[in-house]
Coordinates of C-alpha atoms in Angstrom, one line a residue:
Chain W
M1 CA 100.2 -93.1 -63.8
S2 CA 99.6 -96.8 -63.6
L3 CA 96.6 -99.0 -64.2
T4 CA 94.8 -101.1 -61.6
L5 CA 93.8 -104.7 -62.3
E6 CA 90.1 -103.6 -62.4
Q7 CA 90.9 -101.0 -65.0
V8 CA 92.6 -103.6 -67.1
Q9 CA 89.6 -105.8 -66.9
R10 CA 87.3 -102.9 -67.8
I11 CA 89.4 -102.0 -70.9
A12 CA 89.4 -105.7 -71.9
H13 CA 85.6 -105.7 -71.6
L14 CA 85.2 -102.5 -73.7
A15 CA 87.4 -104.1 -76.4
R16 CA 85.5 -107.4 -76.1
I17 CA 88.7 -109.3 -75.3
E18 CA 88.6 -112.1 -72.8
V19 CA 91.5 -112.1 -70.4
S20 CA 92.1 -114.6 -67.7
A21 CA 93.3 -113.5 -64.2
A22 CA 96.9 -114.5 -65.1
E23 CA 96.7 -112.7 -68.4
A24 CA 95.3 -109.6 -66.7
M25 CA 98.4 -109.6 -64.5
S26 CA 100.9 -109.7 -67.4
T27 CA 98.8 -107.3 -69.4
Q28 CA 98.8 -104.9 -66.5
G29 CA 102.6 -105.0 -66.6
H30 CA 102.7 -104.4 -70.4
L31 CA 100.3 -101.5 -70.3
N32 CA 102.1 -99.9 -67.4
G33 CA 105.3 -100.1 -69.3
I34 CA 103.6 -98.3 -72.2
F35 CA 102.3 -95.7 -69.7
Q36 CA 105.9 -95.0 -68.6
L37 CA 106.8 -94.3 -72.2
I38 CA 103.9 -91.9 -72.5
E39 CA 104.9 -90.2 -69.3
Q40 CA 108.3 -89.6 -70.8
M41 CA 106.7 -88.0 -73.9
Q42 CA 104.4 -85.9 -71.8
A43 CA 107.4 -84.5 -70.0
V44 CA 108.3 -82.6 -73.2
D45 CA 107.1 -79.0 -73.3
T46 CA 104.5 -78.8 -76.0
Q47 CA 103.2 -75.3 -75.2
G48 CA 102.0 -73.7 -78.3
V49 CA 102.4 -76.8 -80.5
A50 CA 99.2 -77.8 -82.3
P51 CA 98.2 -81.5 -81.7
M52 CA 99.2 -83.7 -84.6
A53 CA 96.3 -85.5 -86.3
H54 CA 98.5 -87.5 -88.7
A55 CA 102.2 -88.3 -89.0
Q56 CA 102.4 -87.0 -92.5
D57 CA 101.9 -83.3 -93.4
V58 CA 99.5 -84.0 -96.2
C59 CA 95.7 -83.5 -96.5
Q60 CA 92.8 -85.7 -97.2
R61 CA 92.2 -86.8 -100.8
L62 CA 88.7 -86.5 -102.0
R63 CA 86.6 -88.5 -104.5
P64 CA 83.8 -87.1 -106.7
D65 CA 80.3 -88.2 -105.6
A66 CA 79.7 -91.0 -108.0
V67 CA 78.5 -94.6 -107.7
S68 CA 81.4 -96.9 -108.6
E69 CA 80.5 -100.0 -106.7
G70 CA 77.9 -102.4 -108.1
D71 CA 76.0 -105.2 -106.3
R72 CA 78.4 -108.0 -105.3
R73 CA 76.2 -109.4 -102.6
A74 CA 76.4 -113.0 -103.8
A75 CA 80.3 -112.9 -103.7
Y76 CA 80.4 -111.2 -100.3
Q77 CA 77.8 -113.5 -98.8
A78 CA 79.5 -116.6 -100.1
V79 CA 82.1 -116.2 -97.3
A80 CA 79.6 -115.2 -94.6
P81 CA 78.9 -117.8 -91.9
E82 CA 75.1 -117.5 -92.3
T83 CA 72.7 -115.5 -94.5
E84 CA 69.0 -115.5 -95.1
A85 CA 66.8 -113.3 -97.4
G86 CA 69.9 -111.3 -98.3
L87 CA 70.7 -110.5 -94.7
Y88 CA 73.8 -111.5 -92.7
L89 CA 72.7 -113.5 -89.7
V90 CA 74.3 -112.9 -86.3
P91 CA 73.7 -114.0 -82.7
K92 CA 70.6 -112.2 -81.5
V93 CA 71.2 -108.7 -80.3
I94 CA 68.4 -106.8 -78.4
E95 CA 68.8 -103.3 -77.2
Chain H
M1 CA 54.8 -77.4 -63.0
N2 CA 55.2 -73.6 -62.7
Q3 CA 58.2 -73.7 -60.5
W4 CA 60.1 -75.9 -62.9
E5 CA 62.1 -74.8 -66.0
V6 CA 62.6 -77.2 -68.9
V7 CA 65.9 -77.3 -70.7
I8 CA 66.2 -78.9 -74.1
G9 CA 69.1 -79.4 -76.5
I10 CA 68.7 -81.2 -79.8
E11 CA 71.0 -83.4 -81.8
T12 CA 69.9 -83.9 -85.4
H13 CA 71.1 -86.5 -87.9
A14 CA 70.5 -85.1 -91.4
Q15 CA 71.3 -87.6 -94.2
L16 CA 73.2 -85.7 -96.9
A17 CA 71.9 -85.7 -100.4
T18 CA 74.7 -87.5 -102.1
V19 CA 74.3 -90.4 -104.6
S20 CA 77.3 -92.4 -103.1
K21 CA 78.4 -93.1 -99.6
I22 CA 80.7 -90.9 -97.5
F23 CA 83.8 -93.1 -97.7
S24 CA 82.9 -95.6 -100.5
G25 CA 81.5 -95.6 -104.0
A26 CA 78.3 -97.7 -103.1
S27 CA 74.9 -96.2 -103.8
T28 CA 72.8 -94.5 -101.1
A29 CA 69.5 -94.9 -102.9
F30 CA 66.7 -95.8 -100.5
G31 CA 64.7 -99.1 -100.7
A32 CA 67.2 -101.4 -102.4
A33 CA 67.2 -105.2 -101.6
P34 CA 69.2 -105.9 -98.4
N35 CA 73.0 -105.7 -98.8
T36 CA 73.0 -105.0 -102.5
Q37 CA 74.5 -101.5 -101.8
A38 CA 77.1 -102.6 -99.3
C39 CA 80.5 -102.8 -100.8
A40 CA 83.9 -104.0 -99.4
V41 CA 84.5 -100.7 -97.6
D42 CA 81.1 -100.7 -96.0
L43 CA 81.6 -104.3 -95.0
A44 CA 85.0 -103.6 -93.5
L45 CA 86.7 -106.3 -95.4
P46 CA 90.5 -106.5 -94.7
G47 CA 92.7 -104.1 -96.6
V48 CA 90.1 -101.5 -97.6
L49 CA 90.6 -97.8 -97.1
P50 CA 88.0 -95.0 -96.8
V51 CA 88.1 -92.1 -99.4
L52 CA 86.1 -89.0 -98.5
N53 CA 83.2 -87.9 -100.7
K54 CA 83.7 -84.3 -101.8
K55 CA 80.0 -83.6 -102.1
A56 CA 79.5 -84.5 -98.4
V57 CA 82.0 -81.8 -97.5
D58 CA 80.3 -79.4 -99.9
C59 CA 77.0 -80.0 -98.0
A60 CA 78.7 -79.4 -94.6
I61 CA 80.2 -76.1 -95.8
R62 CA 76.8 -75.0 -97.2
F63 CA 75.2 -75.7 -93.9
G64 CA 77.9 -73.8 -92.0
L65 CA 77.5 -70.8 -94.2
A66 CA 73.7 -70.9 -94.0
I67 CA 73.7 -70.7 -90.2
G68 CA 76.5 -68.1 -89.9
A69 CA 78.9 -70.6 -88.4
E70 CA 82.7 -70.9 -88.7
V71 CA 83.7 -73.5 -91.3
A72 CA 86.9 -75.1 -90.0
T73 CA 89.8 -74.8 -92.4
K74 CA 91.2 -78.0 -90.8
S75 CA 89.0 -80.7 -89.4
V76 CA 89.8 -84.2 -88.3
F77 CA 88.0 -87.6 -88.5
A78 CA 88.0 -89.7 -85.4
R79 CA 87.0 -93.3 -84.6
K80 CA 84.1 -93.8 -82.2
N81 CA 84.6 -97.3 -80.9
Y82 CA 81.7 -99.5 -79.9
F83 CA 80.6 -103.0 -80.7
Y84 CA 77.3 -103.7 -82.5
P85 CA 76.7 -106.1 -85.4
D86 CA 75.4 -103.4 -87.7
L87 CA 78.8 -101.6 -87.4
P88 CA 81.2 -104.0 -89.1
K89 CA 84.4 -102.1 -88.4
G90 CA 83.8 -101.9 -84.7
Y91 CA 84.0 -98.2 -84.9
Q92 CA 82.0 -95.4 -86.5
I93 CA 84.0 -92.7 -88.4
S94 CA 82.9 -89.4 -87.0
Q95 CA 84.5 -86.1 -85.9
M96 CA 85.3 -85.3 -82.3
D97 CA 87.8 -82.5 -81.3
L98 CA 87.9 -80.7 -84.7
P99 CA 84.4 -80.7 -86.3
V100 CA 83.9 -79.2 -89.8
V101 CA 81.3 -76.6 -88.6
V102 CA 81.6 -74.6 -85.3
G103 CA 78.9 -72.3 -83.9
G104 CA 76.1 -70.5 -85.8
A105 CA 72.5 -69.9 -84.9
L106 CA 68.9 -70.3 -86.1
L107 CA 66.3 -67.6 -85.7
L108 CA 62.9 -69.1 -84.8
Q109 CA 59.4 -67.7 -85.1
I110 CA 57.3 -69.3 -82.4
G111 CA 53.5 -69.1 -81.9
Q112 CA 51.0 -67.0 -83.8
G113 CA 49.2 -63.7 -83.3
D114 CA 49.6 -61.9 -80.0
K115 CA 51.6 -64.7 -78.4
A116 CA 54.2 -64.8 -81.3
Y117 CA 57.8 -64.3 -80.4
E118 CA 61.2 -64.6 -81.9
K119 CA 63.9 -66.8 -80.5
R120 CA 67.5 -67.3 -81.4
V121 CA 68.9 -70.8 -80.8
C122 CA 72.7 -71.2 -80.9
L123 CA 74.3 -74.2 -82.4
T124 CA 77.3 -75.9 -80.9
R125 CA 78.7 -77.7 -83.9
A126 CA 78.0 -79.8 -86.9
H127 CA 80.2 -82.7 -87.9
L128 CA 80.4 -85.3 -90.7
E129 CA 80.0 -89.0 -89.9
E130 CA 78.8 -92.3 -91.4
D131 CA 75.6 -94.0 -90.6
A132 CA 75.4 -97.6 -89.3
G133 CA 73.5 -100.5 -90.9
K134 CA 70.1 -101.8 -89.8
S135 CA 69.4 -104.7 -87.4
L136 CA 66.3 -106.7 -87.9
H137 CA 65.2 -108.6 -84.8
E138 CA 62.3 -110.5 -86.2
D139 CA 62.7 -114.2 -85.9
F140 CA 65.5 -115.6 -88.0
H141 CA 65.7 -118.8 -86.0
G142 CA 66.7 -116.9 -82.9
K143 CA 69.2 -114.7 -84.7
S144 CA 69.3 -111.1 -85.9
G145 CA 69.4 -110.1 -89.5
I146 CA 71.8 -107.4 -90.6
D147 CA 71.3 -105.1 -93.6
L148 CA 74.3 -102.9 -94.4
N149 CA 72.9 -100.9 -97.2
R150 CA 72.7 -97.9 -94.9
A151 CA 76.2 -98.4 -93.5
G152 CA 78.4 -95.6 -94.7
T153 CA 75.6 -93.2 -95.6
P154 CA 76.8 -89.6 -95.1
L155 CA 75.3 -87.8 -92.1
L156 CA 75.7 -84.3 -90.8
E157 CA 75.1 -84.4 -87.0
I158 CA 73.9 -81.0 -85.9
V159 CA 74.1 -80.2 -82.2
S160 CA 72.3 -77.3 -80.6
E161 CA 73.0 -75.6 -77.4
P162 CA 70.6 -76.4 -74.6
D163 CA 68.7 -73.2 -75.5
M164 CA 65.1 -74.4 -75.8
R165 CA 62.7 -74.0 -72.9
S166 CA 59.6 -75.9 -74.0
S167 CA 58.5 -78.6 -76.3
D168 CA 57.0 -75.9 -78.6
E169 CA 60.4 -74.3 -78.9
A170 CA 62.0 -77.7 -79.6
V171 CA 59.5 -78.4 -82.4
A172 CA 59.9 -74.9 -83.8
Y173 CA 63.7 -75.5 -83.9
A174 CA 63.4 -78.9 -85.5
K175 CA 61.0 -77.5 -88.1
A176 CA 63.2 -74.5 -88.9
L177 CA 66.3 -76.8 -89.2
H178 CA 64.3 -79.2 -91.4
A179 CA 63.2 -76.4 -93.7
L180 CA 66.7 -75.0 -93.9
V181 CA 68.5 -78.3 -94.8
R182 CA 65.9 -78.8 -97.6
W183 CA 66.1 -75.1 -98.7
I184 CA 69.9 -75.3 -99.2
G185 CA 69.5 -78.8 -100.8
I186 CA 71.8 -80.8 -98.6
C187 CA 69.1 -83.2 -97.3
D188 CA 65.8 -84.4 -98.7
G189 CA 64.2 -84.2 -95.2
N190 CA 62.2 -87.4 -95.6
M191 CA 61.5 -88.3 -92.0
Q192 CA 59.7 -91.6 -92.8
E193 CA 62.8 -92.9 -94.5
G194 CA 65.0 -91.6 -91.6
S195 CA 66.7 -88.9 -93.6
F196 CA 66.1 -86.4 -90.7
R197 CA 65.9 -87.7 -87.2
C198 CA 66.3 -85.9 -83.8
D199 CA 67.5 -86.9 -80.4
A200 CA 66.3 -84.6 -77.6
N201 CA 68.3 -84.0 -74.4
V202 CA 65.8 -83.1 -71.7
S203 CA 66.3 -81.9 -68.2
V204 CA 64.3 -79.9 -65.6
R205 CA 65.5 -77.5 -62.9
P206 CA 63.8 -75.3 -60.3
K207 CA 63.2 -71.9 -61.8
G208 CA 66.1 -69.5 -61.0
Q209 CA 68.6 -72.3 -60.5
A210 CA 71.8 -71.7 -62.6
E211 CA 73.0 -75.3 -62.9
F212 CA 71.3 -77.7 -65.3
G213 CA 69.5 -80.7 -64.0
T214 CA 70.6 -84.2 -65.0
R215 CA 69.5 -84.9 -68.5
R216 CA 68.0 -87.9 -70.2
E217 CA 68.4 -88.3 -74.0
I218 CA 65.4 -89.4 -76.0
K219 CA 66.7 -91.2 -79.1
N220 CA 65.5 -91.3 -82.7
L221 CA 62.4 -89.1 -82.9
N222 CA 61.4 -89.2 -86.5
S223 CA 58.3 -86.9 -86.5
F224 CA 57.6 -83.5 -85.1
R225 CA 54.6 -84.8 -83.3
F226 CA 56.6 -87.6 -81.6
L227 CA 59.2 -85.0 -80.7
K228 CA 56.6 -82.9 -78.8
E229 CA 54.8 -85.9 -77.2
A230 CA 58.1 -87.5 -76.1
I231 CA 59.4 -84.2 -74.5
D232 CA 56.0 -83.5 -72.8
F233 CA 55.9 -87.0 -71.3
E234 CA 59.6 -86.9 -70.3
V235 CA 59.3 -83.5 -68.6
Q236 CA 56.3 -84.6 -66.5
W237 CA 58.1 -87.9 -65.6
Q238 CA 61.2 -86.1 -64.4
I239 CA 59.2 -83.6 -62.4
N240 CA 57.3 -86.4 -60.7
E241 CA 60.5 -88.3 -59.9
I242 CA 62.1 -85.3 -58.3
E243 CA 59.0 -84.2 -56.4
E244 CA 58.8 -87.8 -55.0
G245 CA 62.3 -87.4 -53.8
R246 CA 64.1 -89.5 -56.4
K247 CA 67.2 -88.4 -58.3
I248 CA 67.3 -88.4 -62.1
Q249 CA 70.0 -90.8 -63.5
Q250 CA 71.6 -89.8 -66.8
A251 CA 70.2 -92.3 -69.4
T252 CA 69.3 -92.9 -72.9
V253 CA 65.5 -93.5 -73.5
L254 CA 63.3 -94.5 -76.3
F255 CA 59.9 -93.1 -77.1
D256 CA 57.0 -95.5 -77.7
P257 CA 54.5 -93.7 -79.9
D258 CA 51.8 -96.3 -79.0
S259 CA 51.9 -95.8 -75.3
G260 CA 53.1 -92.2 -75.5
E261 CA 55.8 -93.0 -72.9
T262 CA 59.6 -93.0 -72.8
R263 CA 61.4 -96.0 -71.5
M264 CA 65.0 -96.6 -70.5
M265 CA 67.2 -98.0 -73.3
R266 CA 70.6 -98.0 -71.5
S267 CA 72.2 -96.0 -68.8
K268 CA 74.6 -93.6 -70.5
E269 CA 78.1 -94.9 -71.0
D270 CA 80.4 -91.9 -70.5
A271 CA 82.2 -90.5 -73.5
H272 CA 85.5 -92.2 -72.6
D273 CA 83.9 -95.6 -73.3
Y274 CA 83.9 -94.7 -77.0
R275 CA 87.6 -94.3 -76.8
Y276 CA 87.7 -91.6 -79.6
F277 CA 91.0 -91.2 -81.4
P278 CA 92.0 -89.6 -84.8
D279 CA 91.4 -92.1 -87.6
P280 CA 94.9 -93.0 -89.0
D281 CA 93.2 -94.1 -92.3
L282 CA 92.1 -90.5 -92.9
L283 CA 94.2 -87.4 -93.3
P284 CA 93.0 -84.0 -92.0
L285 CA 90.4 -82.4 -94.1
I286 CA 91.6 -79.0 -95.3
I287 CA 89.0 -76.5 -96.6
D288 CA 90.6 -73.4 -98.1
A289 CA 89.1 -69.9 -98.5
D290 CA 88.5 -70.5 -102.3
W291 CA 86.4 -73.6 -101.6
I292 CA 84.3 -71.7 -99.1
A293 CA 83.9 -68.8 -101.5
R294 CA 82.7 -71.1 -104.3
V295 CA 80.1 -72.6 -102.0
Q296 CA 79.0 -69.2 -100.8
D297 CA 78.5 -68.0 -104.4
D298 CA 76.4 -71.1 -105.1
L299 CA 74.1 -70.6 -102.0
P300 CA 70.5 -69.4 -102.7
E301 CA 68.9 -66.5 -100.8
L302 CA 68.2 -67.9 -97.4
P303 CA 64.8 -68.1 -95.8
Q304 CA 65.7 -65.5 -93.1
Q305 CA 66.9 -63.0 -95.7
M306 CA 63.9 -63.7 -97.9
R307 CA 61.5 -63.2 -94.9
E308 CA 63.1 -59.8 -94.2
R309 CA 62.8 -58.8 -97.9
F310 CA 59.1 -59.8 -98.0
I311 CA 58.5 -57.7 -94.9
H312 CA 60.5 -54.6 -95.8
V313 CA 60.2 -54.5 -99.6
L314 CA 56.8 -56.2 -100.2
G315 CA 55.2 -54.9 -97.0
L316 CA 54.0 -58.3 -95.8
S317 CA 53.4 -59.2 -92.1
A318 CA 55.9 -61.2 -90.3
Y319 CA 53.4 -64.1 -90.2
D320 CA 52.8 -64.0 -93.9
A321 CA 56.5 -63.8 -94.6
A322 CA 57.2 -66.8 -92.4
T323 CA 54.5 -68.9 -94.0
L324 CA 55.5 -68.1 -97.5
T325 CA 59.2 -69.0 -96.8
A326 CA 58.3 -72.3 -95.1
S327 CA 59.7 -74.1 -98.2
Q328 CA 61.6 -73.1 -101.3
E329 CA 58.8 -74.4 -103.5
M330 CA 56.2 -72.2 -101.7
A331 CA 58.5 -69.1 -101.8
A332 CA 59.3 -69.6 -105.5
F333 CA 55.6 -70.0 -106.4
Y334 CA 54.8 -66.8 -104.5
E335 CA 57.6 -64.8 -106.1
S336 CA 56.6 -66.0 -109.6
T337 CA 53.0 -65.0 -108.9
V338 CA 54.1 -61.5 -107.7
A339 CA 56.3 -61.1 -110.8
V340 CA 53.2 -61.4 -113.0
A341 CA 50.6 -59.6 -110.8
G342 CA 52.9 -56.8 -109.9
Q343 CA 54.5 -55.7 -106.6
A344 CA 51.5 -53.5 -105.8
S345 CA 49.5 -56.8 -105.5
A346 CA 52.0 -58.4 -103.1
K347 CA 49.5 -58.7 -100.3
P348 CA 46.6 -60.1 -102.4
C349 CA 49.1 -62.5 -103.9
A350 CA 50.1 -63.7 -100.4
N351 CA 46.5 -64.2 -99.5
W352 CA 45.7 -66.2 -102.7
V353 CA 48.8 -68.4 -102.3
M354 CA 48.4 -69.0 -98.5
V355 CA 44.6 -69.2 -98.3
D356 CA 42.8 -70.0 -101.6
L357 CA 45.5 -72.0 -103.3
A358 CA 46.6 -73.7 -100.1
A359 CA 43.1 -74.8 -99.2
R360 CA 42.5 -76.2 -102.7
L361 CA 45.8 -78.1 -102.7
N362 CA 45.1 -79.4 -99.3
K363 CA 41.7 -80.7 -100.4
E364 CA 43.3 -82.7 -103.2
G365 CA 46.3 -83.7 -101.1
L366 CA 48.7 -82.0 -103.6
E367 CA 52.0 -80.3 -103.0
I368 CA 52.4 -76.7 -104.2
A369 CA 54.8 -77.9 -107.0
Q370 CA 52.0 -80.1 -108.3
S371 CA 49.5 -77.2 -108.5
P372 CA 47.3 -77.3 -111.6
V373 CA 47.2 -73.5 -111.5
S374 CA 50.5 -72.1 -112.4
P375 CA 52.0 -68.9 -110.8
A376 CA 51.6 -67.1 -114.2
Q377 CA 47.9 -68.1 -114.3
L378 CA 47.3 -67.0 -110.7
G379 CA 49.3 -63.8 -111.2
G380 CA 47.2 -63.0 -114.3
L381 CA 44.0 -63.6 -112.3
I382 CA 45.1 -61.2 -109.5
Q383 CA 46.0 -58.6 -112.1
R384 CA 42.3 -58.7 -113.2
I385 CA 41.2 -58.2 -109.6
A386 CA 43.6 -55.3 -109.2
D387 CA 42.4 -53.5 -112.4
R388 CA 38.8 -54.2 -111.4
T389 CA 37.9 -56.3 -114.4
I390 CA 36.5 -58.8 -111.9
S391 CA 35.5 -58.8 -108.2
N392 CA 37.0 -61.1 -105.6
N393 CA 33.9 -63.4 -105.7
I394 CA 34.0 -63.8 -109.5
A395 CA 37.8 -64.3 -109.2
K396 CA 37.1 -67.5 -107.1
K397 CA 35.0 -68.8 -110.0
V398 CA 37.8 -68.0 -112.5
F399 CA 40.3 -69.7 -110.2
E400 CA 38.2 -72.8 -110.1
A401 CA 37.9 -72.8 -113.9
L402 CA 41.7 -72.5 -114.2
W403 CA 42.1 -75.3 -111.7
Q404 CA 39.8 -77.5 -113.8
G405 CA 41.7 -76.6 -117.0
D406 CA 38.7 -74.6 -118.5
G407 CA 41.0 -72.0 -120.0
A408 CA 44.7 -71.3 -120.3
T409 CA 44.6 -67.8 -118.8
A410 CA 42.3 -65.8 -116.5
D411 CA 41.6 -63.5 -119.4
E412 CA 40.4 -66.4 -121.5
V413 CA 38.1 -67.7 -118.8
I414 CA 36.7 -64.2 -118.2
E415 CA 36.1 -63.7 -121.9
K416 CA 34.6 -67.2 -122.5
Q417 CA 32.3 -67.1 -119.5
G418 CA 31.4 -63.5 -119.9
L419 CA 32.5 -62.7 -116.3
K420 CA 33.8 -59.2 -117.0
Q421 CA 32.6 -56.9 -114.2
I422 CA 30.0 -54.2 -115.2
T423 CA 31.7 -51.0 -114.4
D424 CA 29.6 -48.8 -116.7
S425 CA 27.7 -46.7 -114.2
G426 CA 24.8 -46.2 -116.6
A427 CA 24.3 -50.0 -116.7
I428 CA 24.5 -50.4 -113.0
E429 CA 22.2 -47.4 -112.4
S430 CA 19.5 -49.0 -114.5
L431 CA 19.8 -52.3 -112.5
V432 CA 19.6 -50.3 -109.3
D433 CA 16.5 -48.6 -110.5
E434 CA 14.8 -51.9 -111.4
V435 CA 15.6 -53.4 -108.0
L436 CA 14.4 -50.4 -106.1
A437 CA 11.1 -50.4 -108.0
A438 CA 10.6 -54.1 -107.5
N439 CA 11.5 -54.1 -103.7
A440 CA 9.4 -51.4 -102.2
T441 CA 9.2 -53.3 -98.9
N442 CA 13.0 -53.4 -98.4
V443 CA 13.2 -49.7 -99.4
A444 CA 10.6 -48.8 -96.8
E445 CA 12.3 -50.9 -94.1
Y446 CA 15.7 -49.3 -94.9
K447 CA 14.2 -45.8 -94.6
A448 CA 12.7 -46.9 -91.3
G449 CA 16.2 -47.5 -90.1
K450 CA 16.7 -51.2 -90.7
E451 CA 20.3 -51.6 -92.0
K452 CA 19.8 -55.2 -92.9
A453 CA 17.3 -54.2 -95.6
F454 CA 20.2 -52.4 -97.4
N455 CA 22.2 -55.6 -97.7
A456 CA 19.2 -57.4 -99.1
L457 CA 19.0 -54.7 -101.8
V458 CA 22.7 -55.0 -102.6
G459 CA 22.2 -58.7 -102.9
Q460 CA 19.3 -58.2 -105.3
V461 CA 21.3 -55.9 -107.6
M462 CA 24.3 -58.3 -107.6
K463 CA 21.9 -61.1 -108.5
A464 CA 20.4 -59.0 -111.3
A465 CA 24.0 -58.4 -112.5
K466 CA 24.8 -62.1 -112.2
G467 CA 27.5 -61.2 -109.7
K468 CA 29.4 -59.1 -112.3
A469 CA 28.6 -55.6 -111.0
N470 CA 31.3 -53.8 -109.0
P471 CA 30.2 -54.1 -105.4
Q472 CA 31.6 -50.8 -104.4
Q473 CA 29.8 -49.0 -107.2
V474 CA 26.5 -50.8 -106.4
N475 CA 26.9 -49.7 -102.7
D476 CA 27.6 -46.1 -103.6
L477 CA 24.8 -45.9 -106.2
L478 CA 22.2 -47.5 -103.9
K479 CA 23.1 -45.2 -101.0
K480 CA 22.8 -42.2 -103.3
K481 CA 19.5 -43.3 -104.7
L482 CA 18.0 -44.1 -101.3
A483 CA 19.1 -40.8 -99.9
E484 CA 17.2 -39.0 -102.7

């Protein structure tokens, strides 16, 4: 399997990464190299092997349901580019 | 309309009743000042890691057991990737291939009286995920304001099969699900605050066709009325489109309650666009048999089981049983009332709770938990009807007195106000004699065949007895005397 240039552009759009035409060409090469690696792995017979969700054979640690984080808005907003009335301001987004 | 079949599936987001978020220790309390409950994890600051809230998992297990589903011994969290400013990480932590709850079903009672029927709606799955923040688009100098207090709030997304065939069935499903999540205490069900919101997947197809039509998804319906109105509008819109020769395009739409219309929000991106993959920050969630057993032991009797007990043990109708199990508060009130009045009075207890008490509560805008008349007081009152100390009519007076606080028990009110029914037949007989002597016209009319005259005589006797005579005894005695 290999990716077309259009597919590379589409993935770039989904990831909100701007790639120029030249970059798209080199990215296509890189990605197709990765696909070759994947193809090699897919050639291994995995019949009857459960898909692995994590590299380590351990399970999720849980925390008790308790509030441990207080209000630190002032500190967090001190590093935000723009705030008003306690809100973070971002370029206008409309659905 | 008649040659079309409507197909509806519903996705519900139920906010889980935890005090802290699903992956962080920030508070989930509603109504706080913006961003005061958004911690470093919720803001996706560099280097933070999510740690799963055990209570959220408890809630999911409770739900799974309550709907007879399979609780997955191993489930996996996945990243759902999309870009929106109220999602700081650039992905939502959700579950994809291995959800925590698989299958299950809800049994619905739809309609009333002759048209009532039962319907079983199957559930596909339920999975744990985090909520996003809130975007405010009012004018902030041409910018949007972001409040991340809601970001990371635990949600259980409950997905039904496309089993519903009308907006009424969809509403019945949503109501049953709403009642259930409140009943088992995993969600407060507050729809105004967004704790319980539904998305409806709606399509139509010619009757008899096996394949489904193309569906459109109506997002974020936060009341049962909007759910019904939105589906009804959408169904008609789709039928018109098809009948006019156009094809339905898969899309996400919003319902505008003011116009009563649905409008397109975005054409549906296909699932691949979300580029789901297992979240490397989170390990598989393992739920062992002991954990499931502990949750099972802690589960209350479920509405469905309680309904069946009410029908088979207490002899109630299916309708009464369904009404009384609409909420746990209602069911508890009824059961406490029966405990005092006695099981033989189960049916009168049902009537008092569903009719008299409900009407009075409704008039004052009160919830059953706020009733000024306690189950013990109501049960005591019904006892006095059962043992014929008072008639039903007098009982309404006693009930009102209890409501107003004019007495601690029915017995006290009956005693204080002298409402005890006259059952001494000698006393009633003398009242009857007086009335017959004083109402010769009515007596003559009755003897001439006018049934109405009899009722007038009964009324006169009851009036003379100040309502306290036993109506049955009065009837019998009058008939006997008039026949002489």
